Amino acid sequence: MRKNESTSLMKIFSPARVNPIERMAKAQPARLISDCIAGNEDAIESLVRQYEMDIFRLAQSIVGDPSEASEITQETFIAALRALPSYQEKQSFKAWLYTIALNHSRSHLRKRKVMERLRTTLTTIFRVENQKQILPEEAVIHNEKERELWNALHQMDEPHRIVLVLRYFHELSIAEISAILSVNEGTIHSRLHSAREKLRNALNHLRGDY
Amino acid sequence: MQITHEEARKLIQFNADEALISQKKAILFAHLQDCTECRAYADDIKEVESVLLPLMKRHWNLRPVPLSINTLTAHRTSKIQTNILLTTRTAIIGMVFAAFALVVWQFTVSGQRTATPMPINVLPVPTPSTQSTSTTSMIQNCDQILYKVREGDTLQRIAFEFSVSKDEIMAANNLETEAIRGTMELIIPLCNFTPTVTEKPTTLTTTYTPVTIPLSSTPDG
């Protein structure tokens, strides 16, 4: 019994990651960046290929729609290549790029909110029956627990959802998230604690404990 | 070291953030060994993480369509071209504005000239030069020159020499008679001056020092 408890406790203290090696930030040689600024297409391609997957997934995790995420990825790299001369080497390149991607994603979300309001208004005016949409993510939800957690995640406000996504999906450290969002580390901790608490409550609700 | 359940929960959360120093970890570990309630809480948090992480990975597992580098660099170049275009446009607008300002200024100046027309009798004062002799003769202007009378000069001869009448010389010098002496200096009024002494024009310009008195009166006055 004591041994089982120790095993359980060890599990609590082990970090929650799927692939810890992936998390290691790749060093960004200053040479590559200066080549990109000079307009070297090979350097630009190398930079884009290195980060496009991360940026796409970040955008997708925020806006949901893959085609919109592709659009955001392209916009992010266009903006980053233009702003590259203003990038300061003392800051993490990945964090800098993520900040640009996040700003573009938020901008898309704002546009979408406006569109949704418009659609709601039109629906009300023309009395169109609002049919329940079958979301594509339904297919990848395996059980009730996952559904409950997924719903809870999407009911959260944007600041809490983003820190969870950056922490768990992108496996970033608190310091990195703080740099990306330009918010102090204490606030990041606080948002994460609160977000986890909400998810925990969702699971308890499913169990009937809540 | 004893900690409360509340403190233990905080430490569990910080542990999930990987922001717990080893000393605090040891304290939490000791607390969890004896506290079932806090261990259950820690298990819940661990469960949230263990469900959430693969769920996110499954949902957002798409690979992006590789971006076209040409599109990205074209946008980068278009920015430079936009800057050049903007500079050119600014320059053209500046030039057009300058030309417009010049035209407006010209109109203003000419308007002022029309408003206060220059009097006809105020004419440019001739500049003494080798050409001034002929220039003077062309202009309706009255100058006066001082002529030193030499021995043997007569008023008739002087009048003839300067193409003026004797009466004009007499009037200018308040002379009662035509008699002149060798020591006199005569004022010769030169209206419509046409040098007839063409044989020595340079003498006119160099010998005579015209006492230029700008006249605002009419040429006749």
Short mmCIF file of C-alpha atoms in Angstrom, two decimals:
data_model
loop_
_atom_site.label_atom_id
_atom_site.label_comp_id
_atom_site.label_asym_id
_atom_site.label_seq_id
_atom_site.Cartn_x
_atom_site.Cartn_y
_atom_site.Cartn_z
CA MET A 1 0.00 0.00 0.00
CA ARG A 2 2.80 2.32 0.99
CA LYS A 3 4.64 1.43 -2.21
CA ASN A 4 1.55 2.20 -4.30
CA GLU A 5 1.17 5.55 -2.59
CA SER A 6 4.80 6.39 -3.32
CA THR A 7 4.31 5.47 -6.97
CA SER A 8 1.24 7.69 -7.12
CA LEU A 9 3.13 10.52 -5.48
CA MET A 10 6.01 10.15 -7.90
CA LYS A 11 3.49 10.45 -10.71
CA ILE A 12 2.22 13.72 -9.24
CA PHE A 13 5.72 15.14 -9.24
CA SER A 14 6.55 14.07 -12.77
CA PRO A 15 5.95 16.75 -15.43
CA ALA A 16 2.94 16.34 -17.71
CA ARG A 17 4.43 16.10 -21.16
CA VAL A 18 4.00 13.87 -24.14
CA ASN A 19 7.33 14.49 -25.68
CA PRO A 20 9.73 16.42 -23.46
CA ILE A 21 12.48 16.47 -26.09
CA GLU A 22 10.25 18.44 -28.48
CA ARG A 23 10.01 21.20 -25.92
CA MET A 24 13.70 22.05 -26.11
CA ALA A 25 13.94 25.39 -27.80
CA LYS A 26 16.08 25.40 -30.86
CA ALA A 27 18.86 27.90 -30.71
CA GLN A 28 18.27 30.65 -33.25
CA PRO A 29 21.54 31.61 -34.88
CA ALA A 30 21.91 35.32 -35.30
CA ARG A 31 23.40 34.64 -38.73
CA LEU A 32 20.14 33.15 -40.00
CA ILE A 33 18.21 36.21 -38.90
CA SER A 34 20.68 38.65 -40.44
CA ASP A 35 20.54 36.63 -43.69
CA CYS A 36 16.75 36.87 -43.63
CA ILE A 37 16.97 40.63 -43.16
CA ALA A 38 19.35 40.77 -46.13
CA GLY A 39 16.68 39.01 -48.21
CA ASN A 40 18.39 35.62 -48.59
CA GLU A 41 15.56 33.32 -49.71
CA ASP A 42 17.27 30.16 -48.45
CA ALA A 43 17.55 31.66 -44.98
CA ILE A 44 13.92 32.79 -45.09
CA GLU A 45 12.82 29.31 -46.14
CA SER A 46 14.86 27.72 -43.38
CA LEU A 47 13.32 30.04 -40.79
CA VAL A 48 9.78 29.52 -42.06
CA ARG A 49 10.09 25.72 -42.21
CA GLN A 50 11.49 25.67 -38.69
CA TYR A 51 8.51 27.47 -37.17
CA GLU A 52 5.52 27.15 -39.49
CA MET A 53 4.18 24.05 -37.77
CA ASP A 54 4.36 25.68 -34.32
CA ILE A 55 2.71 28.86 -35.56
CA PHE A 56 0.00 26.98 -37.43
CA ARG A 57 -0.84 24.88 -34.39
CA LEU A 58 -0.83 27.91 -32.14
CA ALA A 59 -3.25 29.67 -34.47
CA GLN A 60 -5.37 26.55 -34.82
CA SER A 61 -5.52 26.11 -31.06
CA ILE A 62 -6.85 29.65 -30.71
CA VAL A 63 -9.14 30.09 -33.71
CA GLY A 64 -10.02 26.41 -34.24
CA ASP A 65 -10.48 26.58 -37.98
CA PRO A 66 -7.51 25.11 -39.93
CA SER A 67 -8.00 27.30 -43.00
CA GLU A 68 -8.11 30.40 -40.85
CA ALA A 69 -5.03 29.10 -39.02
CA SER A 70 -3.20 28.81 -42.38
CA GLU A 71 -4.13 32.39 -43.13
CA ILE A 72 -2.85 33.52 -39.74
CA THR A 73 0.39 31.57 -40.25
CA GLN A 74 1.03 33.35 -43.53
CA GLU A 75 0.15 36.75 -42.04
CA THR A 76 2.45 36.04 -39.09
CA PHE A 77 5.45 35.29 -41.28
CA ILE A 78 4.80 38.27 -43.55
CA ALA A 79 4.61 40.53 -40.49
CA ALA A 80 7.65 38.88 -38.89
CA LEU A 81 9.81 39.24 -42.01
CA ARG A 82 8.91 42.91 -42.20
CA ALA A 83 9.57 43.48 -38.51
CA LEU A 84 12.72 41.34 -38.40
CA PRO A 85 15.12 44.35 -38.34
CA SER A 86 13.45 45.48 -35.09
CA TYR A 87 13.91 42.06 -33.43
CA GLN A 88 16.37 42.22 -30.54
CA GLU A 89 18.52 39.16 -30.00
CA LYS A 90 18.29 39.33 -26.23
CA GLN A 91 14.69 38.09 -26.42
CA SER A 92 13.68 34.59 -27.45
CA PHE A 93 12.93 34.45 -31.17
CA LYS A 94 10.23 31.86 -30.63
CA ALA A 95 8.50 34.02 -28.01
CA TRP A 96 8.74 37.02 -30.36
CA LEU A 97 7.21 35.04 -33.23
CA TYR A 98 4.51 33.60 -30.97
CA THR A 99 3.57 37.11 -29.85
CA ILE A 100 3.02 38.15 -33.48
CA ALA A 101 0.99 34.99 -34.17
CA LEU A 102 -1.11 35.55 -31.04
CA ASN A 103 -1.86 39.12 -32.01
CA HIS A 104 -2.97 38.02 -35.48
CA SER A 105 -5.07 35.20 -34.00
CA ARG A 106 -6.77 37.60 -31.61
CA SER A 107 -7.42 39.97 -34.47
CA HIS A 108 -9.14 37.12 -36.37
CA LEU A 109 -11.17 36.25 -33.29
CA ARG A 110 -12.36 39.84 -32.98
CA LYS A 111 -13.41 39.87 -36.64
CA ARG A 112 -15.21 36.60 -36.13
CA LYS A 113 -17.07 37.95 -33.10
CA VAL A 114 -18.30 40.84 -35.22
CA MET A 115 -19.42 38.39 -37.92
CA GLU A 116 -21.14 36.19 -35.36
CA ARG A 117 -23.03 39.16 -33.93
CA LEU A 118 -24.07 40.09 -37.44
CA ARG A 119 -25.20 36.54 -38.14
CA THR A 120 -27.18 36.43 -34.88
CA THR A 121 -28.87 39.69 -35.78
CA LEU A 122 -29.74 38.44 -39.27
CA THR A 123 -31.00 35.15 -37.84
CA THR A 124 -33.25 37.06 -35.46
CA ILE A 125 -34.55 39.35 -38.18
CA PHE A 126 -35.34 36.60 -40.69
CA ARG A 127 -36.37 34.07 -37.99
CA VAL A 128 -34.05 31.40 -39.33
CA GLU A 129 -34.00 28.27 -37.20
CA ASN A 130 -30.60 27.97 -35.65
CA GLN A 131 -29.67 24.35 -36.16
CA LYS A 132 -27.18 22.78 -33.84
CA GLN A 133 -23.93 22.40 -35.68
CA ILE A 134 -22.03 19.18 -35.59
CA LEU A 135 -18.53 20.23 -34.85
CA PRO A 136 -15.69 18.30 -36.46
CA GLU A 137 -13.99 17.89 -33.08
CA GLU A 138 -16.82 15.63 -31.95
CA ALA A 139 -15.12 12.89 -33.89
CA VAL A 140 -11.98 12.95 -31.79
CA ILE A 141 -13.68 13.00 -28.40
CA HIS A 142 -13.47 9.51 -27.02
CA ASN A 143 -15.44 9.67 -23.80
CA GLU A 144 -17.62 11.85 -21.58
CA LYS A 145 -14.67 12.98 -19.53
CA GLU A 146 -12.99 14.40 -22.59
CA ARG A 147 -16.22 16.03 -23.79
CA GLU A 148 -16.75 17.68 -20.41
CA LEU A 149 -13.19 18.95 -20.31
CA TRP A 150 -13.35 20.16 -23.89
CA ASN A 151 -16.58 22.06 -23.27
CA ALA A 152 -15.14 23.56 -20.09
CA LEU A 153 -12.06 24.66 -22.04
CA HIS A 154 -14.19 26.42 -24.66
CA GLN A 155 -16.40 28.09 -22.09
CA MET A 156 -13.38 29.73 -20.50
CA ASP A 157 -12.53 33.32 -21.28
CA GLU A 158 -9.69 33.96 -23.70
CA PRO A 159 -6.88 34.84 -21.21
CA HIS A 160 -7.39 31.58 -19.27
CA ARG A 161 -7.77 29.42 -22.38
CA ILE A 162 -4.65 30.84 -24.00
CA VAL A 163 -2.41 30.16 -21.01
CA LEU A 164 -3.66 26.55 -20.87
CA VAL A 165 -3.03 26.10 -24.58
CA LEU A 166 0.45 27.60 -24.36
CA ARG A 167 1.31 25.60 -21.26
CA TYR A 168 -0.01 22.17 -22.27
CA PHE A 169 -0.30 22.10 -26.02
CA HIS A 170 2.80 24.13 -26.78
CA GLU A 171 4.61 22.97 -23.65
CA LEU A 172 6.05 26.37 -22.89
CA SER A 173 7.50 27.42 -19.57
CA ILE A 174 5.89 30.09 -17.41
CA ALA A 175 8.72 32.49 -18.30
CA GLU A 176 8.11 31.94 -22.04
CA ILE A 177 4.34 32.45 -21.69
CA SER A 178 4.99 35.58 -19.68
CA ALA A 179 7.25 36.92 -22.45
CA ILE A 180 4.75 36.06 -25.20
CA LEU A 181 1.76 37.62 -23.49
CA SER A 182 3.73 40.49 -21.92
CA VAL A 183 2.14 39.64 -18.61
CA ASN A 184 4.10 39.03 -15.39
CA GLU A 185 4.75 35.48 -14.24
CA GLY A 186 2.57 35.83 -11.12
CA THR A 187 -0.46 36.55 -13.32
CA ILE A 188 0.34 33.56 -15.53
CA HIS A 189 0.48 31.30 -12.45
CA SER A 190 -2.77 32.76 -11.19
CA ARG A 191 -4.55 32.24 -14.54
CA LEU A 192 -3.25 28.69 -14.85
CA HIS A 193 -4.33 27.81 -11.31
CA SER A 194 -7.77 29.22 -11.91
CA ALA A 195 -8.11 27.48 -15.31
CA ARG A 196 -7.05 24.10 -13.88
CA GLU A 197 -9.47 24.58 -11.03
CA LYS A 198 -12.31 25.11 -13.52
CA LEU A 199 -11.36 21.97 -15.44
CA ARG A 200 -11.12 20.01 -12.20
CA ASN A 201 -14.60 21.20 -11.26
CA ALA A 202 -15.87 20.08 -14.67
CA LEU A 203 -14.52 16.57 -14.07
CA ASN A 204 -15.98 16.51 -10.55
CA HIS A 205 -19.30 17.64 -11.99
CA LEU A 206 -19.25 14.62 -14.28
CA ARG A 207 -18.54 12.34 -11.34
CA GLY A 208 -21.37 13.96 -9.43
CA ASP A 209 -19.02 15.15 -6.69
CA TYR A 210 -19.68 18.78 -7.33
CA MET B 1 7.26 21.63 8.58
CA GLN B 2 3.47 21.58 8.78
CA ILE B 3 1.41 23.29 6.09
CA THR B 4 -2.33 23.83 5.77
CA HIS B 5 -4.50 22.19 3.10
CA GLU B 6 -4.85 25.56 1.39
CA GLU B 7 -1.07 25.98 1.24
CA ALA B 8 -0.71 22.43 0.02
CA ARG B 9 -3.16 23.10 -2.84
CA LYS B 10 -1.19 26.16 -3.84
CA LEU B 11 1.98 24.12 -3.86
CA ILE B 12 0.27 21.44 -5.97
CA GLN B 13 -0.67 24.10 -8.51
CA PHE B 14 2.88 25.51 -8.56
CA ASN B 15 4.17 21.98 -8.94
CA ALA B 16 1.98 21.60 -12.04
CA ASP B 17 3.60 24.79 -13.35
CA GLU B 18 7.05 23.27 -12.69
CA ALA B 19 7.82 26.27 -10.55
CA LEU B 20 8.47 24.56 -7.23
CA ILE B 21 11.91 24.59 -5.67
CA SER B 22 13.18 21.32 -4.22
CA GLN B 23 12.71 22.45 -0.62
CA LYS B 24 9.00 23.19 -1.22
CA LYS B 25 8.68 19.94 -3.13
CA ALA B 26 9.94 18.04 -0.07
CA ILE B 27 7.43 19.85 2.17
CA LEU B 28 4.57 19.03 -0.23
CA PHE B 29 5.71 15.44 -0.55
CA ALA B 30 5.69 15.04 3.21
CA HIS B 31 2.22 16.60 3.44
CA LEU B 32 0.74 14.43 0.70
CA GLN B 33 2.00 11.26 2.34
CA ASP B 34 -0.23 11.94 5.31
CA CYS B 35 -3.13 13.95 3.81
CA THR B 36 -5.62 11.93 1.75
CA GLU B 37 -7.69 14.99 0.87
CA CYS B 38 -4.78 16.90 -0.65
CA ARG B 39 -3.55 13.78 -2.41
CA ALA B 40 -6.99 13.46 -4.02
CA TYR B 41 -6.73 17.08 -5.13
CA ALA B 42 -3.28 16.47 -6.59
CA ASP B 43 -4.63 13.39 -8.38
CA ASP B 44 -7.47 15.48 -9.84
CA ILE B 45 -5.05 18.05 -11.19
CA LYS B 46 -2.92 15.25 -12.62
CA GLU B 47 -6.02 13.77 -14.25
CA VAL B 48 -6.95 17.12 -15.79
CA GLU B 49 -3.48 17.32 -17.28
CA SER B 50 -3.44 13.73 -18.46
CA VAL B 51 -6.83 14.09 -20.21
CA LEU B 52 -6.27 17.60 -21.56
CA LEU B 53 -2.87 17.09 -23.09
CA PRO B 54 -3.62 14.18 -25.48
CA LEU B 55 -7.02 15.72 -26.22
CA MET B 56 -5.36 18.90 -27.44
CA LYS B 57 -2.79 16.94 -29.41
CA ARG B 58 -5.53 14.95 -31.13
CA HIS B 59 -7.63 18.01 -31.94
CA TRP B 60 -4.88 20.16 -33.29
CA ASN B 61 -2.77 17.60 -35.03
CA LEU B 62 -3.12 18.93 -38.57
CA ARG B 63 -0.04 19.78 -40.50
CA PRO B 64 -0.08 23.10 -42.28
CA VAL B 65 0.21 23.39 -46.04
CA PRO B 66 3.80 24.59 -46.48
CA LEU B 67 3.88 28.31 -47.03
CA SER B 68 5.09 29.61 -50.36
CA ILE B 69 8.34 31.45 -49.80
CA ASN B 70 7.76 33.41 -53.01
CA THR B 71 4.53 34.79 -51.60
CA LEU B 72 6.26 35.83 -48.39
CA THR B 73 9.21 37.45 -50.16
CA ALA B 74 6.85 39.12 -52.66
CA HIS B 75 5.07 40.76 -49.76
CA ARG B 76 8.41 41.75 -48.32
CA THR B 77 9.48 43.30 -51.66
CA SER B 78 6.11 44.93 -52.14
CA LYS B 79 6.66 46.72 -48.86
CA ILE B 80 9.92 48.21 -50.22
CA GLN B 81 8.19 49.08 -53.51
CA THR B 82 5.38 50.67 -51.56
CA ASN B 83 7.93 52.80 -49.73
CA ILE B 84 9.54 53.90 -52.99
CA LEU B 85 6.14 54.64 -54.49
CA LEU B 86 5.18 56.61 -51.42
CA THR B 87 8.39 58.66 -51.58
CA THR B 88 7.87 59.38 -55.29
CA ARG B 89 4.27 60.42 -54.72
CA THR B 90 5.28 62.68 -51.85
CA ALA B 91 7.95 64.31 -54.02
CA ILE B 92 5.50 64.88 -56.89
CA ILE B 93 2.85 66.30 -54.58
CA GLY B 94 5.52 68.56 -53.05
CA MET B 95 6.59 69.85 -56.45
CA VAL B 96 3.00 70.45 -57.56
CA PHE B 97 2.34 72.33 -54.35
CA ALA B 98 5.50 74.42 -54.78
CA ALA B 99 4.49 75.28 -58.37
CA PHE B 100 1.00 76.22 -57.20
CA ALA B 101 2.45 78.40 -54.42
CA LEU B 102 4.73 80.12 -56.96
CA VAL B 103 1.79 80.87 -59.27
CA VAL B 104 -0.26 82.23 -56.37
CA TRP B 105 2.67 84.37 -55.27
CA GLN B 106 3.13 85.72 -58.78
CA PHE B 107 -0.55 86.66 -58.95
CA THR B 108 -0.35 88.34 -55.56
CA VAL B 109 2.70 90.36 -56.54
CA SER B 110 1.22 91.40 -59.91
CA GLY B 111 -2.02 92.29 -58.11
CA GLN B 112 -0.11 94.57 -55.78
CA ARG B 113 1.55 96.20 -58.79
CA THR B 114 -1.82 96.83 -60.38
CA ALA B 115 -3.16 98.26 -57.17
CA THR B 116 -0.37 100.86 -56.91
CA PRO B 117 0.71 101.63 -60.45
CA MET B 118 4.07 103.18 -60.81
CA PRO B 119 3.87 106.85 -61.86
CA ILE B 120 4.75 107.31 -65.47
CA ASN B 121 7.18 110.09 -64.73
CA VAL B 122 9.22 107.96 -62.32
CA LEU B 123 11.62 106.40 -64.68
CA PRO B 124 14.88 104.61 -64.14
CA VAL B 125 17.83 106.86 -63.60
CA PRO B 126 20.34 106.34 -66.36
CA THR B 127 23.59 104.78 -65.41
CA PRO B 128 26.58 106.69 -66.70
CA SER B 129 28.43 104.52 -69.13
CA THR B 130 29.61 104.72 -72.69
CA GLN B 131 26.11 103.71 -73.75
CA SER B 132 24.42 105.98 -71.31
CA THR B 133 24.79 108.94 -73.60
CA SER B 134 22.50 107.45 -76.15
CA THR B 135 20.26 105.96 -73.48
CA THR B 136 19.84 109.33 -71.86
CA SER B 137 18.86 110.84 -75.13
CA MET B 138 16.07 108.30 -75.52
CA ILE B 139 14.48 108.93 -72.15
CA GLN B 140 12.20 111.81 -71.28
CA ASN B 141 14.21 112.96 -68.35
CA CYS B 142 15.69 116.23 -67.20
CA ASP B 143 19.12 116.17 -65.69
CA GLN B 144 21.35 119.06 -64.90
CA ILE B 145 25.04 119.20 -65.47
CA LEU B 146 27.53 121.72 -64.26
CA TYR B 147 29.60 123.28 -67.02
CA LYS B 148 32.74 125.26 -66.31
CA VAL B 149 32.96 128.12 -68.71
CA ARG B 150 36.22 128.41 -70.59
CA GLU B 151 37.77 131.42 -72.16
CA GLY B 152 36.13 132.29 -75.45
CA ASP B 153 32.88 130.43 -74.71
CA THR B 154 29.66 132.13 -75.66
CA LEU B 155 26.22 131.25 -74.45
CA GLN B 156 25.21 130.59 -78.04
CA ARG B 157 28.02 128.09 -78.52
CA ILE B 158 27.35 126.30 -75.23
CA ALA B 159 23.63 126.15 -76.05
CA PHE B 160 24.44 124.72 -79.46
CA GLU B 161 26.90 122.23 -77.96
CA PHE B 162 24.32 120.85 -75.51
CA SER B 163 21.35 121.17 -77.88
CA VAL B 164 19.47 123.38 -75.53
CA SER B 165 18.22 126.88 -76.02
CA LYS B 166 19.98 129.92 -74.61
CA ASP B 167 16.84 130.89 -72.72
CA GLU B 168 16.78 127.56 -70.91
CA ILE B 169 20.41 128.08 -69.78
CA MET B 170 19.68 131.64 -68.76
CA ALA B 171 16.57 130.63 -66.87
CA ALA B 172 18.41 127.81 -65.10
CA ASN B 173 21.21 130.18 -64.03
CA ASN B 174 19.08 133.29 -63.39
CA LEU B 175 21.09 135.22 -65.97
CA GLU B 176 19.87 138.60 -66.98
CA THR B 177 22.15 138.99 -69.97
CA GLU B 178 23.98 136.66 -72.33
CA ALA B 179 27.36 137.82 -71.06
CA ILE B 180 29.38 135.03 -69.45
CA ARG B 181 32.81 135.04 -67.97
CA GLY B 182 35.59 132.48 -67.94
CA THR B 183 35.29 131.77 -64.24
CA MET B 184 31.55 131.02 -64.27
CA GLU B 185 29.95 127.65 -63.78
CA LEU B 186 26.73 127.17 -65.65
CA ILE B 187 23.92 124.73 -64.91
CA ILE B 188 22.88 123.14 -68.18
CA PRO B 189 19.35 121.69 -68.04
CA LEU B 190 19.31 118.53 -70.14
CA CYS B 191 15.79 117.63 -71.16
CA ASN B 192 15.43 115.24 -74.12
CA PHE B 193 19.17 115.25 -74.13
CA THR B 194 20.52 114.17 -77.48
CA PRO B 195 24.23 114.39 -77.65
CA THR B 196 25.15 116.15 -80.78
CA VAL B 197 28.78 116.10 -79.76
CA THR B 198 29.17 112.61 -81.07
CA GLU B 199 32.82 113.22 -81.83
CA LYS B 200 33.76 112.83 -78.16
CA PRO B 201 31.09 110.80 -76.33
CA THR B 202 33.49 109.38 -73.78
CA THR B 203 34.32 112.88 -72.66
CA LEU B 204 30.71 113.28 -71.72
CA THR B 205 30.67 110.34 -69.42
CA THR B 206 34.06 110.74 -67.92
CA THR B 207 34.50 114.47 -67.70
CA TYR B 208 31.05 115.41 -66.63
CA THR B 209 29.98 114.17 -63.31
CA PRO B 210 26.24 114.24 -63.51
CA VAL B 211 24.61 115.45 -60.37
CA THR B 212 21.68 113.11 -60.43
CA ILE B 213 18.61 114.58 -58.93
CA PRO B 214 15.72 112.14 -59.20
CA LEU B 215 12.71 114.08 -60.22
CA SER B 216 9.26 113.02 -59.28
CA SER B 217 7.71 115.71 -61.37
CA THR B 218 6.66 115.39 -64.94
CA PRO B 219 9.33 115.40 -67.60
CA ASP B 220 8.38 118.89 -68.43
CA GLY B 221 8.74 120.10 -64.88
#
